[in-house]
Amino acid sequence: MAGPRRSFAITSGHNMRTQVGIVGAGPAGLVLAHLLHLAGIESIVIEDKSRHYIEHRLRAGLLEQGSSELLIETGAGERMMRERMVHDGLYIKFKGELHRLDFRDLVGKSVMIYAQQELVKDLVAVRLGYGAPLHFEVANVALADLEGPRPKIRFAEKGEPREIECDYIAGCDGFHGISRSSVPADKITFFDRDYPFAWLGILAEAPPTKDELVYTHHERGFALLTMRSPTLSRLYLQCEKTEDIAHWSDERIWDELRLRTAGGEGWKLSEGPIVQKGITDMRSFAVEPMQYGRLFLAGDAAHIVPPTGAKGMNLAIADVRVLARALEAFYKAGRTDLLASYSRTCLRRVWKVQRFSWWMTSLLHRFDTENAFDRRRQLAEIDYLTSSRAGATTWAENYVGLPMEWD
Ligand code: RFL
Ligand code: PHB
């Protein structure tokens, strides 16, 4: 492997050169670009959507303590610190009764609500603020020469062909990107699990019903009450996999949410105009290894978890933290050992988070293939987890986020 080279990004005609080429400007690509910049490593980020599109795409909302600390420590968390909503626990509702998991008491940590699109806005502003390259609306992205010392990213920009010659490429282009499919089929193994349901999600102009998230187990299916601000609620309902959103009037959505979350002294679901609605698929998916030649896969490009544990964006941030450290060791000290162990290091954590996301999904959803026995078993497990300190602690420890690197 070639030793470290000086930092430079040259543009000549349609060709560019950089140290790390980053495909995708989601949380993974933008956090990686930021960490590399702080380490004095050049990168070029390319994104196939527009800046407006990625800054308004409604997705995740919950950040683990470790993710938010990373953003704050690296100077990207200024607005987040002002606007975030810190949660020291969460509520579980089952058999119509509310129970609380107190993270602070159990594991001494918290989580926070800060919308993914807001984080993306902050990271785009940080990157453009230091004048680093970020190309939006590129087309026909393709990767080449991944096995050799000078891998390339080819794409079209405003109709013109472009090429970036890199030392390394980070595939941060999400589940539907081109990076993962650039790895030859015999060099990568897929692991996946499909779930027999989906989530219907809404954004409503209504104050949150409770000060923290409410995860609800109900005979009719799972429901989750989360939030984006003191005046904006985000709510999810388990629905059929093949559900057509057109069949869900606002009235029907509120009726179903009321039914599933009902019960308990003084309970009243906070309601308001629905400003957005959509259906989200549920899937568990991972690849091994997360590297091929000089291509490193990170975030949703390498793994997907069902949203029940609120882990996808956090996993993306954990991956790129490992990758940034490995690249820094290479450029500063010529070390290649951390790059060689990137996939192994990430996968140790990825599989623990896969397990947790699958487990929380299995615990709280209604599976039509299961019977009354299984419903009783689920309820007994939730009862155990909310009444045993040992049970509650293991849930809290995973939910607030496992250590970033599992040493
Ligand atoms: P992203 O965010 O998908 O970013 C990939 C970027 O790559 C671009 N791209 C390309 N660019 C160039 N060339 C190509 N050929 C390209 N193909 C694609 C895309 O346009 C995009 O900008 O992946 P990344 O960075 O790995 O981040 C992953 C997270 O976005 C994802 O895991 C989370 O949103 C998952 N998730 C949650 N995660 C959490 O940590 N906490 C949560 O509370 C949480 N809630 C959720 C969620 C995901 C949800 N949906 C919609 C799937 C709730 C929902 C409903
Ligand atoms: C969200 O705020 O969108 C959210 C929170 C927790 C989850 C999933 C989504 O488990």
Short mmCIF file of C-alpha atoms and ligand atoms in Angstrom, two decimals:
data_model
loop_
_atom_site.label_atom_id
_atom_site.label_comp_id
_atom_site.label_asym_id
_atom_site.label_seq_id
_atom_site.Cartn_x
_atom_site.Cartn_y
_atom_site.Cartn_z
CA MET A 1 0.00 0.00 0.00
CA ALA A 2 1.35 3.46 -0.88
CA GLY A 3 2.48 5.67 2.00
CA PRO A 4 0.80 8.90 3.00
CA ARG A 5 0.90 11.69 0.44
CA ARG A 6 0.60 15.40 0.83
CA SER A 7 -2.83 16.89 1.03
CA PHE A 8 -4.11 18.35 -2.24
CA ALA A 9 -7.23 18.60 -4.35
CA ILE A 10 -6.48 19.58 -7.92
CA THR A 11 -8.96 20.35 -10.62
CA SER A 12 -7.74 20.10 -14.17
CA GLY A 13 -10.33 20.11 -16.91
CA HIS A 14 -12.85 17.49 -15.93
CA ASN A 15 -10.54 15.60 -13.62
CA MET A 16 -9.99 16.12 -9.94
CA ARG A 17 -7.79 14.48 -7.39
CA THR A 18 -8.28 14.12 -3.68
CA GLN A 19 -7.28 11.97 -0.75
CA VAL A 20 -10.75 10.64 0.15
CA GLY A 21 -13.67 10.66 -2.28
CA ILE A 22 -17.00 10.55 -0.46
CA VAL A 23 -20.14 9.37 -2.24
CA GLY A 24 -23.31 10.67 -0.55
CA ALA A 25 -24.07 13.69 1.63
CA GLY A 26 -26.22 12.06 4.31
CA PRO A 27 -25.18 11.93 7.97
CA ALA A 28 -22.42 9.36 7.21
CA GLY A 29 -20.79 11.29 4.33
CA LEU A 30 -21.08 14.72 5.93
CA VAL A 31 -19.80 13.68 9.37
CA LEU A 32 -16.90 11.84 7.73
CA ALA A 33 -16.02 14.88 5.60
CA HIS A 34 -16.09 17.05 8.74
CA LEU A 35 -13.87 14.70 10.80
CA LEU A 36 -11.38 14.40 7.93
CA HIS A 37 -11.23 18.18 7.53
CA LEU A 38 -10.40 18.55 11.23
CA ALA A 39 -7.61 15.99 10.77
CA GLY A 40 -6.19 17.94 7.80
CA ILE A 41 -7.28 15.33 5.25
CA GLU A 42 -8.74 16.49 1.91
CA SER A 43 -12.00 15.09 0.64
CA ILE A 44 -14.52 15.73 -2.09
CA VAL A 45 -18.19 14.93 -1.42
CA ILE A 46 -20.61 14.20 -4.25
CA GLU A 47 -24.38 13.95 -3.80
CA ASP A 48 -26.95 13.07 -6.43
CA LYS A 49 -29.81 15.08 -4.92
CA SER A 50 -30.11 18.87 -4.55
CA ARG A 51 -29.09 20.75 -1.42
CA HIS A 52 -32.73 21.67 -0.79
CA TYR A 53 -33.81 18.05 -1.09
CA ILE A 54 -31.34 16.65 1.44
CA GLU A 55 -31.96 19.52 3.85
CA HIS A 56 -35.70 18.84 3.91
CA ARG A 57 -35.88 15.03 3.74
CA LEU A 58 -37.84 13.92 6.79
CA ARG A 59 -36.20 11.01 8.55
CA ALA A 60 -34.63 10.25 11.91
CA GLY A 61 -34.96 12.28 15.05
CA LEU A 62 -33.18 10.57 17.89
CA LEU A 63 -29.47 10.90 18.64
CA GLU A 64 -27.58 8.78 21.14
CA GLN A 65 -25.49 10.64 23.69
CA GLY A 66 -22.25 9.50 22.01
CA SER A 67 -23.39 10.83 18.59
CA SER A 68 -24.33 14.21 20.00
CA GLU A 69 -21.09 14.44 22.00
CA LEU A 70 -19.09 13.78 18.87
CA LEU A 71 -20.88 16.61 17.03
CA ILE A 72 -20.44 19.01 19.94
CA GLU A 73 -16.76 18.16 20.50
CA THR A 74 -16.01 18.74 16.82
CA GLY A 75 -17.75 22.12 16.69
CA ALA A 76 -20.73 21.02 14.56
CA GLY A 77 -23.23 21.02 17.40
CA GLU A 78 -23.74 24.68 18.17
CA ARG A 79 -27.34 25.03 16.93
CA MET A 80 -28.09 21.50 18.07
CA MET A 81 -27.15 22.42 21.64
CA ARG A 82 -29.63 25.30 21.56
CA GLU A 83 -32.52 23.50 19.88
CA ARG A 84 -32.23 19.85 20.91
CA MET A 85 -34.61 18.24 23.39
CA VAL A 86 -32.72 16.14 25.93
CA HIS A 87 -34.55 13.05 27.21
CA ASP A 88 -33.46 11.24 30.34
CA GLY A 89 -35.86 8.36 29.78
CA LEU A 90 -38.72 6.97 27.71
CA TYR A 91 -42.21 5.64 28.31
CA ILE A 92 -43.48 2.16 27.52
CA LYS A 93 -47.23 1.75 27.39
CA PHE A 94 -48.72 -1.72 27.60
CA LYS A 95 -52.07 -3.04 28.83
CA GLY A 96 -53.10 0.62 28.74
CA GLU A 97 -50.61 1.63 31.42
CA LEU A 98 -47.61 3.91 31.20
CA HIS A 99 -44.23 2.81 32.58
CA ARG A 100 -40.99 4.77 32.47
CA LEU A 101 -37.46 3.66 31.73
CA ASP A 102 -35.16 6.13 33.50
CA PHE A 103 -31.86 6.18 31.56
CA ARG A 104 -30.17 8.62 33.93
CA ASP A 105 -30.89 6.46 36.93
CA LEU A 106 -30.13 3.16 35.16
CA VAL A 107 -27.04 3.99 33.09
CA GLY A 108 -26.26 7.68 33.74
CA LYS A 109 -26.88 8.80 30.15
CA SER A 110 -29.48 10.57 27.99
CA VAL A 111 -30.60 10.73 24.37
CA MET A 112 -31.80 13.74 22.42
CA ILE A 113 -34.30 14.73 19.78
CA TYR A 114 -32.82 16.71 16.91
CA ALA A 115 -34.17 16.16 13.40
CA GLN A 116 -31.86 14.50 10.89
CA GLN A 117 -32.54 17.19 8.27
CA GLU A 118 -31.47 19.86 10.77
CA LEU A 119 -28.23 17.99 11.41
CA VAL A 120 -27.71 17.72 7.65
CA LYS A 121 -28.28 21.50 7.30
CA ASP A 122 -25.70 22.19 10.04
CA LEU A 123 -23.11 19.88 8.48
CA VAL A 124 -23.61 21.30 4.96
CA ALA A 125 -23.18 24.83 6.37
CA VAL A 126 -20.02 23.80 8.25
CA ARG A 127 -18.51 22.24 5.13
CA LEU A 128 -19.37 25.11 2.80
CA GLY A 129 -18.23 27.50 5.55
CA TYR A 130 -14.66 26.29 5.23
CA GLY A 131 -14.89 26.28 1.47
CA ALA A 132 -14.52 22.52 1.04
CA PRO A 133 -15.88 20.82 -2.09
CA LEU A 134 -19.44 19.45 -1.98
CA HIS A 135 -21.05 18.76 -5.38
CA PHE A 136 -24.85 18.49 -5.51
CA GLU A 137 -27.05 17.05 -8.26
CA VAL A 138 -24.41 14.88 -9.85
CA ALA A 139 -25.60 12.04 -12.12
CA ASN A 140 -24.48 8.62 -13.41
CA VAL A 141 -22.10 7.97 -10.52
CA ALA A 142 -19.81 4.97 -11.02
CA LEU A 143 -16.75 3.65 -9.18
CA ALA A 144 -13.67 2.23 -10.90
CA ASP A 145 -10.27 0.70 -10.06
CA LEU A 146 -11.28 -0.13 -6.50
CA GLU A 147 -8.61 -2.83 -6.16
CA GLY A 148 -5.73 -0.62 -7.29
CA PRO A 149 -3.87 2.26 -5.61
CA ARG A 150 -5.89 5.04 -7.39
CA PRO A 151 -9.60 4.29 -7.22
CA LYS A 152 -11.87 6.62 -9.19
CA ILE A 153 -15.32 8.14 -8.94
CA ARG A 154 -16.89 9.01 -12.29
CA PHE A 155 -20.03 11.07 -12.66
CA ALA A 156 -21.70 13.77 -14.70
CA GLU A 157 -22.13 17.34 -13.50
CA LYS A 158 -24.31 19.72 -15.50
CA GLY A 159 -24.09 17.24 -18.34
CA GLU A 160 -20.25 17.17 -18.33
CA PRO A 161 -18.30 13.99 -17.51
CA ARG A 162 -16.10 14.25 -14.40
CA GLU A 163 -13.60 11.99 -12.68
CA ILE A 164 -12.11 12.12 -9.19
CA GLU A 165 -8.93 10.16 -8.61
CA CYS A 166 -8.69 9.25 -4.92
CA ASP A 167 -6.50 7.41 -2.44
CA TYR A 168 -9.62 5.97 -0.83
CA ILE A 169 -13.36 6.06 -1.45
CA ALA A 170 -16.02 6.15 1.25
CA GLY A 171 -19.34 4.70 0.06
CA CYS A 172 -21.82 6.72 2.16
CA ASP A 173 -24.65 6.67 -0.38
CA GLY A 174 -27.32 4.93 1.65
CA PHE A 175 -29.27 1.75 1.02
CA HIS A 176 -30.12 2.55 -2.62
CA GLY A 177 -26.68 3.91 -3.56
CA ILE A 178 -24.22 2.51 -6.08
CA SER A 179 -21.24 1.84 -3.79
CA ARG A 180 -22.36 -1.49 -2.36
CA SER A 181 -23.30 -2.80 -5.80
CA SER A 182 -19.83 -1.85 -7.08
CA VAL A 183 -18.38 -4.71 -5.02
CA PRO A 184 -18.14 -7.97 -7.02
CA ALA A 185 -20.85 -10.40 -5.88
CA ASP A 186 -18.34 -13.04 -4.79
CA LYS A 187 -16.55 -10.58 -2.48
CA ILE A 188 -19.49 -9.62 -0.30
CA THR A 189 -22.07 -11.49 1.78
CA PHE A 190 -25.57 -10.16 2.52
CA PHE A 191 -27.57 -10.89 5.65
CA ASP A 192 -31.18 -9.78 5.87
CA ARG A 193 -34.56 -10.13 7.49
CA ASP A 194 -37.85 -8.75 6.30
CA TYR A 195 -40.71 -7.88 8.65
CA PRO A 196 -44.36 -8.57 7.80
CA PHE A 197 -45.42 -4.95 8.49
CA ALA A 198 -44.48 -1.30 7.87
CA TRP A 199 -44.79 2.03 9.71
CA LEU A 200 -47.13 4.82 8.80
CA GLY A 201 -45.53 8.06 10.00
CA ILE A 202 -47.07 11.50 10.39
CA LEU A 203 -45.90 14.94 11.36
CA ALA A 204 -48.58 16.91 13.18
CA GLU A 205 -48.81 20.48 14.41
CA ALA A 206 -49.50 19.43 17.96
CA PRO A 207 -47.44 19.67 21.14
CA PRO A 208 -46.00 16.30 22.24
CA THR A 209 -48.44 14.30 24.38
CA LYS A 210 -45.68 13.49 26.88
CA ASP A 211 -42.29 15.06 27.57
CA GLU A 212 -40.54 11.90 26.35
CA LEU A 213 -41.18 9.25 23.69
CA VAL A 214 -44.03 6.77 24.22
CA TYR A 215 -43.53 3.26 22.77
CA THR A 216 -46.86 1.42 22.81
CA HIS A 217 -47.63 -2.28 22.68
CA HIS A 218 -51.27 -2.87 21.70
CA GLU A 219 -53.44 -5.73 20.48
CA ARG A 220 -54.07 -3.73 17.25
CA GLY A 221 -50.35 -3.13 16.67
CA PHE A 222 -47.44 -0.92 17.71
CA ALA A 223 -47.59 2.87 18.00
CA LEU A 224 -44.90 5.42 18.79
CA LEU A 225 -45.29 9.02 19.89
CA THR A 226 -42.20 11.08 19.27
CA MET A 227 -41.60 14.75 18.53
CA ARG A 228 -39.59 17.36 16.68
CA SER A 229 -40.17 20.46 18.81
CA PRO A 230 -42.44 21.72 21.62
CA THR A 231 -45.11 22.36 18.98
CA LEU A 232 -44.51 19.53 16.49
CA SER A 233 -45.30 15.84 17.06
CA ARG A 234 -44.07 12.88 15.03
CA LEU A 235 -46.23 9.77 15.37
CA TYR A 236 -45.92 6.28 13.93
CA LEU A 237 -48.37 3.38 13.58
CA GLN A 238 -47.62 -0.21 12.63
CA CYS A 239 -49.53 -0.92 9.40
CA GLU A 240 -49.74 -3.51 6.61
CA LYS A 241 -46.65 -3.90 4.46
CA THR A 242 -48.70 -3.27 1.34
CA GLU A 243 -50.61 -0.36 2.86
CA ASP A 244 -51.72 2.41 0.50
CA ILE A 245 -51.38 5.79 2.21
CA ALA A 246 -54.36 7.02 0.17
CA HIS A 247 -56.57 4.76 2.33
CA TRP A 248 -55.52 6.57 5.49
CA SER A 249 -57.50 9.76 5.94
CA ASP A 250 -56.38 12.07 8.76
CA GLU A 251 -59.49 10.99 10.67
CA ARG A 252 -58.64 7.30 10.34
CA ILE A 253 -55.04 7.91 11.50
CA TRP A 254 -56.15 9.78 14.63
CA ASP A 255 -58.84 7.16 15.40
CA GLU A 256 -56.25 4.40 15.24
CA LEU A 257 -53.68 6.33 17.28
CA ARG A 258 -56.33 7.10 19.92
CA LEU A 259 -57.30 3.43 20.15
CA ARG A 260 -53.75 2.14 20.44
CA THR A 261 -52.50 4.66 22.95
CA ALA A 262 -55.63 4.87 25.15
CA GLY A 263 -55.66 4.19 28.88
CA GLY A 264 -54.38 5.46 32.20
CA GLU A 265 -55.30 8.33 34.52
CA GLY A 266 -55.70 11.64 32.69
CA TRP A 267 -54.32 10.34 29.38
CA LYS A 268 -55.21 12.44 26.36
CA LEU A 269 -53.54 12.15 22.98
CA SER A 270 -52.43 15.57 21.76
CA GLU A 271 -53.80 16.16 18.24
CA GLY A 272 -53.47 18.78 15.52
CA PRO A 273 -53.32 19.25 11.73
CA ILE A 274 -51.29 16.59 9.92
CA VAL A 275 -48.66 18.29 7.75
CA GLN A 276 -46.92 15.24 6.33
CA LYS A 277 -47.56 11.50 6.08
CA GLY A 278 -45.74 8.52 4.61
CA ILE A 279 -45.06 4.79 4.85
CA THR A 280 -41.69 3.34 5.88
CA ASP A 281 -40.57 -0.21 5.19
CA MET A 282 -39.06 -2.31 7.96
CA ARG A 283 -35.93 -4.29 7.23
CA SER A 284 -32.77 -5.62 8.84
CA PHE A 285 -29.83 -5.86 6.47
CA ALA A 286 -26.03 -6.05 6.74
CA VAL A 287 -23.06 -6.79 4.52
CA GLU A 288 -19.75 -8.38 5.35
CA PRO A 289 -17.11 -7.18 4.95
CA MET A 290 -17.73 -3.41 4.88
CA GLN A 291 -14.67 -2.94 2.69
CA TYR A 292 -13.53 -3.95 -0.76
CA GLY A 293 -10.06 -2.86 -1.89
CA ARG A 294 -9.95 0.90 -1.33
CA LEU A 295 -13.70 1.27 -0.98
CA PHE A 296 -15.11 1.54 2.55
CA LEU A 297 -18.87 1.24 3.07
CA ALA A 298 -20.44 3.23 5.91
CA GLY A 299 -23.95 3.88 7.25
CA ASP A 300 -27.05 2.67 5.41
CA ALA A 301 -24.88 1.64 2.43
CA ALA A 302 -23.61 -1.20 4.65
CA HIS A 303 -26.55 -1.90 6.96
CA ILE A 304 -30.20 -1.12 7.63
CA VAL A 305 -32.04 -1.59 10.91
CA PRO A 306 -35.78 -1.33 11.54
CA PRO A 307 -36.48 2.11 13.09
CA THR A 308 -37.85 0.76 16.39
CA GLY A 309 -34.55 1.21 18.25
CA ALA A 310 -33.79 4.59 16.58
CA LYS A 311 -30.35 3.40 15.54
CA GLY A 312 -29.74 3.99 11.80
CA MET A 313 -28.29 7.50 11.91
CA ASN A 314 -26.35 6.69 15.07
CA LEU A 315 -24.77 3.62 13.45
CA ALA A 316 -23.81 5.76 10.45
CA ILE A 317 -22.02 8.21 12.75
CA ALA A 318 -20.27 5.39 14.66
CA ASP A 319 -18.97 3.85 11.38
CA VAL A 320 -17.46 7.06 10.08
CA ARG A 321 -15.82 7.79 13.41
CA VAL A 322 -13.94 4.50 13.06
CA LEU A 323 -13.12 5.27 9.42
CA ALA A 324 -11.90 8.80 10.13
CA ARG A 325 -9.56 7.53 12.84
CA ALA A 326 -8.20 4.84 10.55
CA LEU A 327 -7.58 7.35 7.74
CA GLU A 328 -5.93 9.74 10.17
CA ALA A 329 -3.58 6.97 11.38
CA PHE A 330 -2.68 6.33 7.74
CA TYR A 331 -2.05 9.94 6.71
CA LYS A 332 -0.28 10.97 9.91
CA ALA A 333 1.72 7.85 10.72
CA GLY A 334 1.58 5.64 7.63
CA ARG A 335 -0.31 3.01 9.59
CA THR A 336 -2.60 0.72 7.62
CA ASP A 337 -3.65 -1.58 10.45
CA LEU A 338 -6.73 0.45 11.42
CA LEU A 339 -7.90 0.58 7.81
CA ALA A 340 -7.42 -3.18 7.59
CA SER A 341 -9.49 -3.72 10.74
CA TYR A 342 -12.20 -1.12 9.84
CA SER A 343 -14.80 -3.69 8.84
CA ARG A 344 -14.13 -5.96 11.82
CA THR A 345 -14.26 -3.06 14.28
CA CYS A 346 -17.54 -1.70 12.88
CA LEU A 347 -19.22 -5.07 12.53
CA ARG A 348 -18.73 -5.94 16.16
CA ARG A 349 -20.91 -2.97 17.06
CA VAL A 350 -23.20 -3.22 14.02
CA TRP A 351 -24.29 -6.75 14.98
CA LYS A 352 -25.06 -5.74 18.55
CA VAL A 353 -27.20 -2.90 17.25
CA GLN A 354 -28.82 -5.23 14.68
CA ARG A 355 -29.72 -7.57 17.51
CA PHE A 356 -31.15 -4.77 19.64
CA SER A 357 -33.21 -3.29 16.78
CA TRP A 358 -34.60 -6.71 15.85
CA TRP A 359 -35.33 -7.46 19.52
CA MET A 360 -37.17 -4.19 20.19
CA THR A 361 -39.16 -4.68 16.98
CA SER A 362 -40.08 -8.27 17.96
CA LEU A 363 -41.02 -7.20 21.47
CA LEU A 364 -43.43 -4.41 20.55
CA HIS A 365 -45.09 -5.29 17.23
CA ARG A 366 -48.04 -7.48 16.41
CA PHE A 367 -47.03 -10.43 14.23
CA ASP A 368 -50.03 -11.98 12.48
CA THR A 369 -48.22 -15.30 12.24
CA GLU A 370 -48.05 -15.48 16.04
CA ASN A 371 -50.84 -16.51 18.39
CA ALA A 372 -52.30 -15.62 21.79
CA PHE A 373 -49.45 -17.45 23.50
CA ASP A 374 -46.94 -15.16 21.83
CA ARG A 375 -48.91 -12.05 22.85
CA ARG A 376 -48.81 -13.21 26.48
CA ARG A 377 -45.09 -13.92 26.15
CA GLN A 378 -44.47 -10.40 24.77
CA LEU A 379 -46.47 -8.83 27.61
CA ALA A 380 -44.60 -10.91 30.21
CA GLU A 381 -41.30 -9.76 28.76
CA ILE A 382 -42.29 -6.07 28.79
CA ASP A 383 -43.57 -6.52 32.36
CA TYR A 384 -40.24 -8.09 33.32
CA LEU A 385 -38.21 -5.38 31.59
CA THR A 386 -40.10 -2.55 33.25
CA SER A 387 -40.13 -4.09 36.72
CA SER A 388 -36.68 -5.67 37.04
CA ARG A 389 -33.71 -3.31 37.38
CA ALA A 390 -31.50 -5.84 35.60
CA GLY A 391 -33.97 -6.04 32.69
CA ALA A 392 -34.46 -2.28 32.48
CA THR A 393 -30.71 -1.66 32.59
CA THR A 394 -29.92 -3.83 29.59
CA TRP A 395 -32.68 -2.08 27.59
CA ALA A 396 -31.46 1.38 28.64
CA GLU A 397 -27.79 0.55 28.00
CA ASN A 398 -28.52 -0.41 24.41
CA TYR A 399 -31.03 2.37 23.76
CA VAL A 400 -28.75 5.25 24.86
CA GLY A 401 -26.00 3.75 22.69
CA LEU A 402 -23.23 1.21 23.16
CA PRO A 403 -19.65 2.51 23.23
CA MET A 404 -18.67 3.86 19.79
CA GLU A 405 -15.82 1.42 19.43
CA TRP A 406 -16.15 -1.93 21.08
CA ASP A 407 -12.57 -2.39 22.37
P1 RFL B 1 -28.54 8.49 3.87
O1 RFL B 1 -29.09 9.44 4.87
O2 RFL B 1 -29.50 7.69 3.07
O3 RFL B 1 -27.59 9.32 2.91
C1 RFL B 1 -27.10 8.80 1.71
C2 RFL B 1 -26.94 9.96 0.74
O4 RFL B 1 -26.38 9.47 -0.47
C3 RFL B 1 -27.10 10.04 -1.57
N1 RFL B 1 -26.92 9.14 -2.73
C4 RFL B 1 -26.00 9.34 -3.67
N2 RFL B 1 -25.09 10.31 -3.83
C5 RFL B 1 -24.29 10.26 -4.92
N3 RFL B 1 -24.36 9.26 -5.82
C6 RFL B 1 -25.24 8.26 -5.72
N4 RFL B 1 -25.30 7.28 -6.61
C7 RFL B 1 -26.12 8.28 -4.59
N5 RFL B 1 -27.12 7.47 -4.17
C8 RFL B 1 -27.59 8.01 -3.04
C9 RFL B 1 -28.51 10.16 -1.06
O5 RFL B 1 -29.26 11.12 -1.80
C10 RFL B 1 -28.27 10.59 0.38
O6 RFL B 1 -28.19 11.98 0.52
O7 RFL B 1 -27.56 7.45 4.55
P2 RFL B 1 -26.54 7.62 5.80
O8 RFL B 1 -25.74 8.85 5.66
O9 RFL B 1 -25.89 6.31 5.94
O10 RFL B 1 -27.52 7.88 7.06
C11 RFL B 1 -28.40 6.88 7.50
C12 RFL B 1 -29.68 7.51 8.06
O11 RFL B 1 -30.22 8.39 7.11
C13 RFL B 1 -30.71 6.44 8.46
O12 RFL B 1 -30.10 5.32 9.02
C14 RFL B 1 -31.75 6.99 9.46
O13 RFL B 1 -32.59 7.96 8.87
C15 RFL B 1 -32.62 5.86 10.04
N6 RFL B 1 -33.63 6.33 11.00
C16 RFL B 1 -33.31 6.67 12.29
N7 RFL B 1 -32.02 6.63 12.70
C17 RFL B 1 -31.70 7.05 13.95
O14 RFL B 1 -30.51 6.98 14.32
N8 RFL B 1 -32.62 7.55 14.84
C18 RFL B 1 -33.93 7.65 14.49
O15 RFL B 1 -34.75 8.17 15.26
C19 RFL B 1 -34.33 7.15 13.19
N9 RFL B 1 -35.61 7.21 12.81
C20 RFL B 1 -34.97 6.46 10.57
C21 RFL B 1 -35.95 6.89 11.52
C22 RFL B 1 -35.34 6.19 9.26
C23 RFL B 1 -36.66 6.33 8.90
N10 RFL B 1 -36.97 6.11 7.54
C24 RFL B 1 -37.64 7.06 6.75
C25 RFL B 1 -36.30 5.04 6.84
C26 RFL B 1 -37.27 7.00 11.17
C27 RFL B 1 -37.64 6.71 9.87
C28 RFL B 1 -39.11 6.81 9.53
C1 PHB B 2 -38.23 9.74 15.48
O1 PHB B 2 -38.21 10.72 16.28
O2 PHB B 2 -38.48 9.88 14.28
C2 PHB B 2 -37.99 8.38 16.00
C3 PHB B 2 -37.68 8.22 17.33
C4 PHB B 2 -37.49 6.94 17.84
C5 PHB B 2 -37.62 5.85 17.01
C6 PHB B 2 -37.90 6.02 15.66
C7 PHB B 2 -38.09 7.30 15.15
O3 PHB B 2 -37.47 4.60 17.52
#
